[in-house]
Each structure stands twice: as C-alpha cells, then as structure tokens.
CSV table of C-alpha atoms and ligand atoms in Angstrom, one decimal:
chain,number,residue,atom,x,y,z
S,1,MET,CA,104.0,87.0,72.3
S,2,SER,CA,106.7,89.2,71.0
S,3,SER,CA,110.1,90.0,72.5
S,4,PRO,CA,113.7,90.6,71.5
S,5,ARG,CA,114.0,86.8,71.6
S,6,THR,CA,111.4,86.3,69.0
S,7,ALA,CA,112.5,84.9,65.6
S,8,PRO,CA,111.6,86.6,62.3
S,9,GLY,CA,107.9,86.6,61.5
S,10,GLY,CA,107.0,86.9,65.1
S,11,PHE,CA,107.7,83.2,65.7
S,12,PRO,CA,108.8,82.4,69.3
S,13,VAL,CA,111.7,80.4,70.6
S,14,VAL,CA,110.9,77.5,72.8
S,15,GLY,CA,113.6,76.4,75.2
S,16,ILE,CA,113.8,72.8,76.3
S,17,ILE,CA,115.9,71.9,79.4
S,18,GLY,CA,117.5,68.6,78.7
S,19,GLY,CA,118.7,67.2,75.4
S,20,GLY,CA,117.2,63.7,75.4
S,21,GLN,CA,115.0,61.9,72.9
S,22,LEU,CA,111.9,63.9,73.8
S,23,ALA,CA,113.6,67.2,73.0
S,24,ARG,CA,114.9,65.5,69.8
S,25,MET,CA,111.4,64.4,68.7
S,26,THR,CA,110.1,68.0,69.3
S,27,ALA,CA,112.3,69.3,66.5
S,28,PRO,CA,110.3,68.0,63.5
S,29,PRO,CA,107.0,69.5,64.6
S,30,ALA,CA,108.8,72.7,65.5
S,31,VAL,CA,110.1,72.9,61.9
S,32,GLY,CA,106.6,72.4,60.6
S,33,LEU,CA,105.1,75.1,62.9
S,34,GLY,CA,107.9,77.5,62.2
S,35,VAL,CA,108.8,77.7,65.8
S,36,THR,CA,112.4,77.7,66.9
S,37,VAL,CA,113.5,75.1,69.4
S,38,SER,CA,116.6,75.6,71.5
S,39,VAL,CA,117.9,72.9,73.8
S,40,LEU,CA,120.0,73.0,77.0
S,41,ALA,CA,122.0,69.8,76.4
S,42,GLU,CA,124.0,67.6,78.7
S,43,SER,CA,126.7,67.2,76.0
S,44,PRO,CA,127.2,67.9,72.3
S,45,GLN,CA,126.4,64.3,71.7
S,46,ALA,CA,123.0,64.4,73.5
S,47,ALA,CA,120.2,63.0,71.3
S,48,ALA,CA,118.6,66.4,70.7
S,49,ALA,CA,121.9,68.3,70.3
S,50,LEU,CA,122.6,66.2,67.2
S,51,VAL,CA,119.6,67.6,65.4
S,52,VAL,CA,118.9,71.0,67.0
S,53,PRO,CA,121.3,73.8,65.8
S,54,SER,CA,120.9,75.8,69.0
S,55,SER,CA,121.9,73.3,71.7
S,56,PRO,CA,124.2,75.0,74.2
S,57,VAL,CA,125.7,72.6,76.7
S,58,GLY,CA,124.9,73.2,80.3
S,59,ASP,CA,124.0,71.7,83.6
S,60,HIS,CA,120.3,71.7,84.4
S,61,THR,CA,121.0,71.9,88.1
S,62,ARG,CA,123.1,75.1,87.9
S,63,VAL,CA,121.1,78.3,88.2
S,64,GLU,CA,123.7,80.3,86.1
S,65,ASP,CA,123.6,77.8,83.2
S,66,VAL,CA,119.8,77.5,83.1
S,67,VAL,CA,119.1,81.3,83.4
S,68,ALA,CA,121.6,82.2,80.7
S,69,PHE,CA,120.0,79.6,78.4
S,70,ALA,CA,116.4,80.8,79.3
S,71,ARG,CA,117.2,84.4,78.5
S,72,GLY,CA,117.3,83.5,74.8
S,73,CYS,CA,113.8,81.9,74.9
S,74,ASP,CA,110.2,83.1,75.0
S,75,VAL,CA,109.1,80.1,77.0
S,76,VAL,CA,111.0,77.3,78.7
S,77,THR,CA,109.8,73.7,79.1
S,78,PHE,CA,111.4,70.3,80.0
S,79,ASP,CA,112.7,67.1,78.5
S,80,HIS,CA,112.8,65.5,82.0
S,81,GLU,CA,111.6,66.3,85.5
S,82,HIS,CA,114.9,66.5,87.2
S,83,VAL,CA,115.3,70.3,87.2
S,84,PRO,CA,115.4,71.6,90.8
S,85,THR,CA,112.6,73.9,91.9
S,86,GLU,CA,115.0,76.7,92.9
S,87,VAL,CA,116.5,76.6,89.4
S,88,ILE,CA,113.0,77.0,87.8
S,89,ARG,CA,112.2,79.8,90.1
S,90,ALA,CA,115.4,81.6,89.2
S,91,VAL,CA,114.3,81.4,85.5
S,92,GLN,CA,110.9,82.8,86.4
S,93,ALA,CA,112.6,85.6,88.4
S,94,ALA,CA,114.6,86.5,85.3
S,95,GLY,CA,111.2,87.1,83.6
S,96,VAL,CA,111.0,84.0,81.4
S,97,THR,CA,107.8,82.0,81.3
S,98,VAL,CA,108.3,78.3,82.4
S,99,GLU,CA,105.7,75.7,81.5
S,100,PRO,CA,104.7,73.6,83.4
S,101,THR,CA,105.2,75.8,86.5
S,102,PRO,CA,107.2,74.4,89.4
S,103,GLU,CA,103.9,74.2,91.4
S,104,ALA,CA,102.5,71.8,88.9
S,105,LEU,CA,105.7,70.0,88.1
S,106,VAL,CA,106.4,68.9,91.6
S,107,HIS,CA,103.6,66.4,91.3
S,108,ALA,CA,105.7,64.6,88.6
S,109,GLN,CA,108.9,65.1,90.5
S,110,ASP,CA,107.9,63.7,93.9
S,111,LYS,CA,105.7,60.7,94.3
S,112,LEU,CA,104.7,61.5,97.9
S,113,VAL,CA,103.5,64.9,96.9
S,114,MET,CA,101.6,63.4,94.0
S,115,ARG,CA,99.9,60.7,96.2
S,116,ARG,CA,98.9,63.3,98.8
S,117,ARG,CA,97.4,65.6,96.2
S,118,LEU,CA,95.6,62.9,94.1
S,119,THR,CA,94.1,61.5,97.3
S,120,GLU,CA,92.8,64.9,98.3
S,121,LEU,CA,91.2,65.2,94.9
S,122,GLY,CA,89.5,61.9,95.3
S,123,ILE,CA,91.4,60.3,92.4
S,124,PRO,CA,91.7,56.5,92.9
S,125,CYS,CA,95.2,55.5,94.1
S,126,PRO,CA,96.8,52.4,95.6
S,127,ARG,CA,96.6,52.4,99.4
S,128,TRP,CA,99.8,54.2,100.4
S,129,ALA,CA,101.8,55.5,103.3
S,130,GLN,CA,104.7,57.8,103.9
S,131,VAL,CA,107.3,55.7,105.7
S,132,ARG,CA,110.0,57.3,107.9
S,133,SER,CA,110.9,54.4,110.1
S,134,ARG,CA,110.9,50.6,110.3
S,135,GLU,CA,107.9,50.9,112.6
S,136,ASP,CA,105.9,52.9,110.0
S,137,LEU,CA,106.6,50.2,107.4
S,138,GLU,CA,105.7,47.4,109.8
S,139,ALA,CA,102.4,49.1,110.7
S,140,PHE,CA,101.5,49.7,107.0
S,141,GLY,CA,102.4,46.1,106.1
S,142,ALA,CA,100.1,44.9,109.0
S,143,GLU,CA,97.3,47.1,107.7
S,144,VAL,CA,97.3,46.3,103.9
S,145,GLY,CA,99.3,43.0,103.9
S,146,TRP,CA,102.7,42.1,102.3
S,147,PRO,CA,104.2,42.3,99.7
S,148,LEU,CA,104.5,46.1,99.6
S,149,VAL,CA,106.0,48.3,96.9
S,150,LEU,CA,108.6,50.7,98.1
S,151,LYS,CA,109.5,53.8,96.1
S,152,THR,CA,112.0,56.6,96.4
S,153,PRO,CA,109.8,59.6,96.0
S,154,ARG,CA,112.2,61.4,93.7
S,155,GLY,CA,114.5,60.4,90.8
S,156,GLY,CA,113.2,57.0,89.8
S,157,TYR,CA,112.6,56.0,86.2
S,158,ASP,CA,112.1,52.7,84.3
S,159,GLY,CA,111.5,50.9,87.6
S,160,LYS,CA,114.7,52.0,89.2
S,161,GLY,CA,113.8,53.4,92.6
S,162,VAL,CA,111.0,50.8,92.9
S,163,LEU,CA,111.3,47.7,95.1
S,164,VAL,CA,108.8,45.0,95.9
S,165,VAL,CA,109.4,43.6,99.4
S,166,ASP,CA,107.8,40.5,100.9
S,167,GLY,CA,108.5,41.5,104.5
S,168,ILE,CA,110.2,43.9,106.7
S,169,ASP,CA,113.6,42.2,106.5
S,170,ALA,CA,113.7,42.6,102.7
S,171,ALA,CA,113.3,46.3,103.2
S,172,GLU,CA,116.3,46.5,105.5
S,173,GLY,CA,118.7,47.9,102.9
S,174,TRP,CA,116.4,50.8,101.9
S,175,LEU,CA,115.5,51.6,105.5
S,176,ALA,CA,119.2,51.7,106.4
S,177,GLU,CA,120.0,54.1,103.5
S,178,MET,CA,117.1,56.3,104.5
S,179,THR,CA,118.3,56.5,108.1
S,180,ARG,CA,121.8,57.2,106.9
S,181,GLU,CA,120.7,60.0,104.7
S,182,VAL,CA,118.5,61.5,107.4
S,183,GLU,CA,121.4,61.4,109.9
S,184,ALA,CA,123.9,62.8,107.5
S,185,GLY,CA,121.4,65.6,106.7
S,186,GLU,CA,121.7,64.9,103.0
S,187,GLY,CA,118.1,65.5,102.2
S,188,GLY,CA,117.4,63.0,99.6
S,189,LEU,CA,115.2,60.4,101.2
S,190,SER,CA,114.7,62.5,104.3
S,191,ASP,CA,111.1,63.0,103.6
S,192,GLY,CA,110.8,59.2,103.8
S,193,LEU,CA,109.8,56.5,101.4
S,194,LEU,CA,106.5,56.0,99.7
S,195,ALA,CA,105.1,52.5,100.5
S,196,GLU,CA,102.2,51.2,98.4
S,197,GLU,CA,100.1,48.1,98.5
S,198,ALA,CA,101.1,45.8,95.7
S,199,VAL,CA,98.1,46.2,93.3
S,200,ALA,CA,96.9,43.0,91.7
S,201,PHE,CA,96.3,44.7,88.3
S,202,ARG,CA,94.9,43.3,85.1
S,203,ARG,CA,97.1,45.5,82.9
S,204,GLU,CA,98.8,48.8,82.8
S,205,LEU,CA,97.2,51.7,80.9
S,206,ALA,CA,98.2,55.3,80.2
S,207,VAL,CA,96.2,58.3,79.2
S,208,LEU,CA,97.8,61.4,77.7
S,209,VAL,CA,96.3,64.8,78.0
S,210,ALA,CA,97.4,68.3,76.9
S,211,ARG,CA,96.4,71.5,78.5
S,212,SER,CA,97.2,75.0,77.3
S,213,ARG,CA,98.0,78.0,79.5
S,214,SER,CA,94.5,79.4,78.9
S,215,GLY,CA,92.9,76.1,79.9
S,216,GLN,CA,92.0,74.4,76.6
S,217,ALA,CA,92.4,70.7,77.1
S,218,ALA,CA,92.6,67.6,74.8
S,219,VAL,CA,92.9,63.9,75.5
S,220,TRP,CA,94.1,61.1,73.3
S,221,PRO,CA,92.7,57.6,73.3
S,222,ILE,CA,93.7,55.5,76.3
S,223,VAL,CA,96.5,53.1,75.6
S,224,GLU,CA,97.8,49.8,77.1
S,225,THR,CA,101.4,49.8,78.0
S,226,VAL,CA,103.2,46.4,78.2
S,227,GLN,CA,106.3,46.2,80.5
S,228,THR,CA,109.1,43.7,80.3
S,229,ASP,CA,111.5,43.7,83.3
S,230,GLY,CA,110.2,47.1,84.4
S,231,ILE,CA,110.7,48.7,81.0
S,232,CYS,CA,107.9,49.6,78.7
S,233,THR,CA,108.4,47.5,75.6
S,234,GLU,CA,105.1,47.9,73.7
S,235,VAL,CA,102.1,50.4,73.6
S,236,LEU,CA,98.8,49.4,72.1
S,237,ALA,CA,96.6,52.3,70.9
S,238,PRO,CA,93.8,52.3,71.8
S,239,ALA,CA,93.9,49.8,74.7
S,240,PRO,CA,92.1,46.7,73.4
S,241,ASP,CA,88.6,45.8,74.9
S,242,LEU,CA,88.6,48.7,77.3
S,243,ASP,CA,85.2,49.1,78.8
S,244,PRO,CA,83.8,52.4,77.4
S,245,THR,CA,82.5,53.6,80.7
S,246,LEU,CA,85.8,53.0,82.3
S,247,ALA,CA,87.6,54.8,79.5
S,248,SER,CA,85.5,57.9,80.0
S,249,GLU,CA,86.0,57.8,83.7
S,250,ILE,CA,89.8,57.6,83.2
S,251,SER,CA,89.8,60.4,80.6
S,252,ALA,CA,87.6,62.6,82.8
S,253,ALA,CA,89.9,62.0,85.8
S,254,ALA,CA,93.0,62.8,83.8
S,255,LEU,CA,91.5,66.0,82.5
S,256,ARG,CA,90.4,66.9,86.0
S,257,VAL,CA,93.9,66.3,87.4
S,258,ALA,CA,95.4,68.5,84.6
S,259,GLY,CA,93.0,71.3,85.5
S,260,GLU,CA,93.3,71.0,89.3
S,261,LEU,CA,97.1,70.9,89.2
S,262,ASP,CA,97.1,73.7,86.6
S,263,VAL,CA,99.3,71.8,84.2
S,264,THR,CA,100.4,73.4,81.0
S,265,GLY,CA,101.7,71.1,78.3
S,266,VAL,CA,101.4,67.4,77.9
S,267,MET,CA,100.8,65.2,80.9
S,268,ALA,CA,100.8,61.4,81.0
S,269,VAL,CA,98.9,59.5,83.6
S,270,GLU,CA,100.0,55.9,84.2
S,271,LEU,CA,97.3,53.7,85.6
S,272,PHE,CA,96.6,50.1,86.7
S,273,GLU,CA,93.4,48.6,85.4
S,274,LEU,CA,92.0,46.4,88.2
S,275,GLU,CA,90.3,43.0,87.7
S,276,ALA,CA,87.1,44.5,89.1
S,277,ALA,CA,85.9,47.8,90.5
S,278,ARG,CA,86.5,48.0,94.2
S,279,ASP,CA,85.4,50.2,97.0
S,280,GLY,CA,87.7,52.6,98.8
S,281,ALA,CA,90.4,52.9,96.3
S,282,GLU,CA,92.3,55.4,98.4
S,283,GLY,CA,90.6,58.7,98.3
S,284,SER,CA,88.2,57.8,95.5
S,285,GLY,CA,85.1,58.1,97.7
S,286,GLY,CA,83.5,55.4,95.5
S,287,ARG,CA,84.1,52.4,93.3
S,288,ALA,CA,86.6,52.4,90.6
S,289,ALA,CA,88.2,49.8,88.4
S,290,TYR,CA,91.5,51.7,88.1
S,291,VAL,CA,94.1,53.3,90.2
S,292,VAL,CA,96.7,56.0,89.2
S,293,ASN,CA,100.3,54.9,89.3
S,294,GLU,CA,102.1,58.1,88.5
S,295,LEU,CA,102.2,61.3,86.5
S,296,ALA,CA,104.7,62.7,83.9
S,297,MET,CA,104.4,66.3,82.8
S,298,ARG,CA,106.0,66.2,79.4
S,299,PRO,CA,105.7,64.1,76.3
S,300,HIS,CA,105.9,60.5,77.4
S,301,ASN,CA,106.9,57.1,76.0
S,302,SER,CA,103.2,56.0,76.1
S,303,GLY,CA,102.5,58.8,73.6
S,304,HIS,CA,105.1,58.0,71.0
S,305,TRP,CA,102.5,56.2,68.9
S,306,THR,CA,100.9,59.7,68.3
S,307,ILE,CA,103.8,60.7,65.9
S,308,ASP,CA,102.4,58.4,63.2
S,309,GLY,CA,99.0,57.4,64.7
S,310,SER,CA,97.3,60.6,65.5
S,311,VAL,CA,96.4,63.8,63.7
S,312,THR,CA,98.5,65.8,66.3
S,313,SER,CA,101.5,64.2,67.9
S,314,GLN,CA,102.2,64.7,71.5
S,315,PHE,CA,105.3,66.7,70.6
S,316,GLU,CA,103.5,69.2,68.4
S,317,GLN,CA,100.7,69.4,71.0
S,318,HIS,CA,103.2,70.2,73.8
S,319,LEU,CA,104.6,73.1,71.7
S,320,ARG,CA,101.1,74.4,71.0
S,321,ALA,CA,100.2,74.1,74.7
S,322,VAL,CA,103.2,75.8,76.1
S,323,LEU,CA,102.9,78.6,73.5
S,324,ASP,CA,99.1,78.9,74.3
S,325,LEU,CA,98.2,78.1,70.7
S,326,PRO,CA,94.9,76.3,70.0
S,327,LEU,CA,95.4,72.6,70.4
S,328,GLY,CA,95.3,70.1,67.5
S,329,SER,CA,93.0,67.2,67.0
S,330,THR,CA,93.9,64.0,69.0
S,331,ARG,CA,92.0,61.7,66.6
S,332,ALA,CA,93.7,58.5,65.7
S,333,HIS,CA,94.4,57.9,62.0
S,334,ALA,CA,93.9,54.2,62.1
S,335,ARG,CA,91.9,51.6,64.0
S,336,TRP,CA,95.1,50.5,65.8
S,337,THR,CA,98.7,51.8,66.2
S,338,VAL,CA,101.3,49.6,67.9
S,339,MET,CA,104.5,51.2,69.2
S,340,GLY,CA,107.5,49.0,70.0
S,341,ASN,CA,110.4,50.3,72.0
S,342,VAL,CA,113.8,49.5,70.5
S,343,LEU,CA,116.2,48.5,73.2
S,344,GLY,CA,120.0,48.3,72.7
S,345,GLY,CA,121.5,44.9,72.2
S,346,ASP,CA,125.1,43.7,71.9
S,347,TYR,CA,125.7,45.1,68.4
S,348,PRO,CA,126.6,48.8,68.2
S,349,GLU,CA,125.8,49.0,64.4
S,350,LEU,CA,122.2,49.5,63.7
S,351,TYR,CA,122.0,51.1,60.3
S,352,GLY,CA,122.8,47.8,58.5
S,353,THR,CA,119.5,46.4,59.8
S,354,TYR,CA,117.4,49.0,58.0
S,355,ARG,CA,117.8,47.4,54.6
S,356,HIS,CA,116.2,44.2,55.7
S,357,LEU,CA,113.4,45.8,57.9
S,358,MET,CA,112.4,48.4,55.4
S,359,ALA,CA,112.1,45.8,52.6
S,360,ARG,CA,110.2,43.5,54.9
S,361,ASP,CA,107.7,46.1,56.0
S,362,PRO,CA,107.4,49.3,54.0
S,363,ALA,CA,104.5,50.6,56.2
S,364,MET,CA,106.6,50.6,59.3
S,365,LYS,CA,107.9,53.9,60.7
S,366,PHE,CA,111.2,54.1,62.4
S,367,HIS,CA,112.3,56.6,65.1
S,368,LEU,CA,115.9,56.3,66.3
S,369,TYR,CA,117.3,58.6,68.9
S,370,GLY,CA,120.9,58.9,67.8
S,371,LYS,CA,122.0,57.3,71.0
S,372,GLU,CA,125.0,55.0,71.5
S,373,VAL,CA,123.8,51.4,71.8
S,374,ARG,CA,124.0,50.0,75.3
S,375,PRO,CA,122.3,46.7,76.2
S,376,GLY,CA,118.8,47.4,77.5
S,377,ARG,CA,118.8,51.2,76.8
S,378,LYS,CA,115.9,52.7,75.0
S,379,ILE,CA,117.4,53.8,71.7
S,380,GLY,CA,114.4,54.2,69.5
S,381,HIS,CA,110.9,53.0,68.7
S,382,VAL,CA,108.8,51.8,65.7
S,383,ASN,CA,105.2,52.6,64.9
S,384,VAL,CA,102.9,50.6,62.8
S,385,SER,CA,99.2,51.2,62.1
S,386,GLY,CA,96.4,49.1,60.6
S,387,ASP,CA,93.3,47.0,61.2
S,388,ASP,CA,94.7,43.7,62.5
S,389,LEU,CA,96.1,44.2,66.0
S,390,GLU,CA,97.9,40.8,66.3
S,391,ASP,CA,99.6,41.3,63.0
S,392,LEU,CA,100.7,44.8,64.0
S,393,ARG,CA,102.1,43.5,67.3
S,394,GLU,CA,104.0,40.7,65.6
S,395,ARG,CA,105.5,43.1,63.1
S,396,ALA,CA,106.5,45.7,65.7
S,397,ARG,CA,108.0,43.0,67.9
S,398,HIS,CA,109.9,41.5,65.1
S,399,ALA,CA,111.4,44.9,64.1
S,400,CYS,CA,112.4,45.6,67.7
S,401,ASP,CA,114.0,42.1,68.1
S,402,TYR,CA,115.8,42.5,64.8
S,403,LEU,CA,117.2,45.9,65.7
S,404,GLN,CA,118.2,44.5,69.1
S,405,GLY,CA,119.9,41.6,67.5
S,406,VAL,CA,117.7,39.0,69.2
S,407,VAL,CA,116.6,37.6,65.9
S,408,THR,CA,118.5,37.6,62.7
S,409,ALA,CA,115.9,36.9,60.1
H,501,LIG,P1,109.2,54.5,87.6
H,501,LIG,O1,109.0,55.9,88.1
H,501,LIG,O2,110.5,54.0,87.8
H,501,LIG,O3,108.6,54.3,86.2
H,501,LIG,P2,106.8,53.3,88.7
H,501,LIG,O4,106.2,53.9,89.9
H,501,LIG,O5,106.1,53.6,87.4
H,501,LIG,O6,108.3,53.6,88.6
H,501,LIG,O7,106.8,51.7,88.9
H,501,LIG,C1,107.5,50.9,87.9
H,501,LIG,C2,106.6,49.6,87.7
H,501,LIG,O8,106.5,48.9,89.0
H,501,LIG,C3,105.2,49.9,87.2
H,501,LIG,O9,105.2,50.0,85.9
H,501,LIG,C4,104.5,48.6,87.7
H,501,LIG,O10,104.7,47.6,86.9
H,501,LIG,C5,105.2,48.3,89.1
H,501,LIG,N1,104.5,49.0,90.2
H,501,LIG,C6,104.6,50.2,90.6
H,501,LIG,N2,103.8,50.5,91.7
H,501,LIG,C7,103.1,49.4,91.9
H,501,LIG,C8,102.1,49.0,92.8
H,501,LIG,N3,101.6,49.8,93.8
H,501,LIG,N4,101.6,47.7,92.7
H,501,LIG,C9,102.0,46.9,91.8
H,501,LIG,N5,103.0,47.1,90.9
H,501,LIG,C10,103.5,48.4,90.9
C-alpha cells in the first residue's frame, strides 16, 4: 500500500469516521504500530479529537465532508455504524478503500437485514417477524406468545429503540409512530419494526472476532456481559463456567458469520445463552443453546478487556485487519480479566478520585474517555486481571462506584 497519502516510511493513514471513545482508544496502538490515525470528529471536544492531532470536524452524514476527509486516508473505517450507505459509496467512488464495506456493514446497521441473513445462514436467532401493521404484530404474538420485544431496525443503542410489550395495547405508541412515518413518507420505520420473542436467557454473552481483507480470522475468548438497566456495566473474560462444546459452537458460528458476510475488521456478536439447548431456534436447523442478539462491526464495549487482558487488543487488531496486516494473537494474559464500565454520576470532577483508587489498587488499569460527565453516560472503563474472579469483580465494581460517586470510601 503506497499512495500520496502515505506517511513517511511507507506507513499508511487510517481514517476513522466518528470521534467517539472507540476512535480515541485506537490512537495508542496506532502510535505503537507507527500508523497514522485521522478522525472525522463531531466537534473539537469529541473524545478522539482531544488526543488525535488530525481530527477535522465534519458531519458523517454529509457526502462532501466525508469524501474530503477520506481523500487524505489510505483506508477508512468507523467509530459507529451510523454512516449512511450512500455516503460510504461516495467514498468508494472517490477511490478510497472502506472497511468494512457497506454490503457487510448493513448487517450491523439494520436489525431486520441482520435477522434475515443470519436466518438464511442457519445461525440460531430468536423467533422474529417483520411487523408492518397492528395485524402483523397480533399474529406474531398469537404464534410465539407475549411478551414480545419490539425493536426499531436502525439507530438503537444501549437499549434505546428496544421495547418489551406485554400485549398489543402496549405497542400502540410505536405502531402509531410507524404508521405516521410511513404516511409522511419519512422512511425511518417504513420498512417496519422487528418483533422478537422475549428469550428466557440464562445470561448474555459476546464473542469478538477479527477478519482481515484477505480472509485471515481470529477469535478472542467468549465473554459474559452483565447489563444493568439496559446498559452493559461489567464484562467477565472469559465467561465463567461456559460449556466448552458450546464455546466452540459459538466461536465457529461467529467466524462463519464474519466470512459469509465478508466482514473486514473487528466484529462483535452479542448472544443469549439459553437455559438448555432447544430445537428450531429460528433458522438453526438443529439444537442450540444460544441465539444471536445482534452484530457490531467495529471494536465493541464487550472487547475493552482486551486492552489490558489480551496479547492483542481489539483496537490494534482492527487496525491490522483493515490494513490487511497479519493478525495478532488473541490469547489472554491472565486467567480472568474483569472490565467495569464507568458511568457518569452527579459529580463533574473525576480526577480527584484517582488518588484514592490508585492507592487502593495499584494493579487496576483506568481508561477514561475525556467526556463530560453526565449521569448514566459511559465515560470510561477499568480493567483488572488475576486468578480470583470474585475478588476482581468486587474491585472493578468498587472502582466504578467510586468514580460514579455512588460510594465514597
Ligand atoms: P441495542 O441495539 O440498543 O443494544 P439490543 O438489541 O442489544 O439493543 O437489546 C438491548 C437489550 O434488550 C439486550 O441486551 C437484552 O438484555 C434485551 N433484549 C434484546 N432482545 C431481546 C430478546 N429477543 N429477548 C429478551 N431480551 C432481549
């Protein structure tokens, strides 16, 4: 890879659309690799803009902004999945490589497209339906039983855009909004809603894979993700007591999805582990003790533990994958790594808490995103590794609670 954009020494420039914490956390491994990262940021105060010297401000939905940014890059990738397909195609038309491609990325942008494709591939999914009317939803509810989980196919995150409904009346608001948008020709929900059975799961898992442009693939140990009020608060790596046969089935499925969808870069697969294997998980064609919830095609919160807990972090691996470099080892350094998400509390000042936490736990690693503190907002995470899982969980939880201001000692 060499072009006028290439930095001295033949080292490429990787452009990241979006200046959030994922782009920010890509900066340290880029420094190590000698690769230049440039970020198209939402504002000069965006998390990544604060640490990446080349962070032009632009709108990721505007073709002119994104193409002008991309012209200075050898390859362009993403901090989030909200870049419209036509914008990505315009970048490709300008002769700049984009990874993952829009054809792959759509499966992380649109949950209906994802469900349809995974079902075709025989990957276990919750039973689901595309809902375009009240009658569609009533019929699906009669088939699989209430409650149902309703999802807007595009734009959801952290549980926003997900609604659990006990019956048709509870879905009224969403159905009315869908009808209004269809009638107003606003697109949006016009393709309908995704309705899913409410899966009675044992716990939530995630598996992270990376795939390079030429098809080399790697998978990290499967993790357990713990959610509180719809937000991931804790990740346990590896998932405790996971049946080894199930673990290899899940890893194989994730690698297969990455290959079939022709994904380049890091992909996270969020899953529900079931109480017991069941027949007829939609599309699976057999028995499976898991179903896939959703896909993300970028570094993911469930992989933040890899920064300190794995030989190669997800951020370094994403760079290697989109540059088509050989992938790094995904081996874990320690028996366990626990990641705790730091959520914003009522106190805007965080730095003062470091003295206490660092003295209390010198082995703990801190990753703060330079974001303004707002209650409930993900503003950072901590990682801690070792042999005693319960001890690690207690330490991570304490640090997060202390940073949030929930505990004071
Ligand atoms: P988002 O895109 O906002 O992260 P998700 O599809 O991951 O939304 O759903 C958010 C949460 O809602 C999940 O982590 C899970 O706890 C719950 N959930 C989603 N789908 C289902 C389902 N079919 N059955 C039961 N719970 C679900």
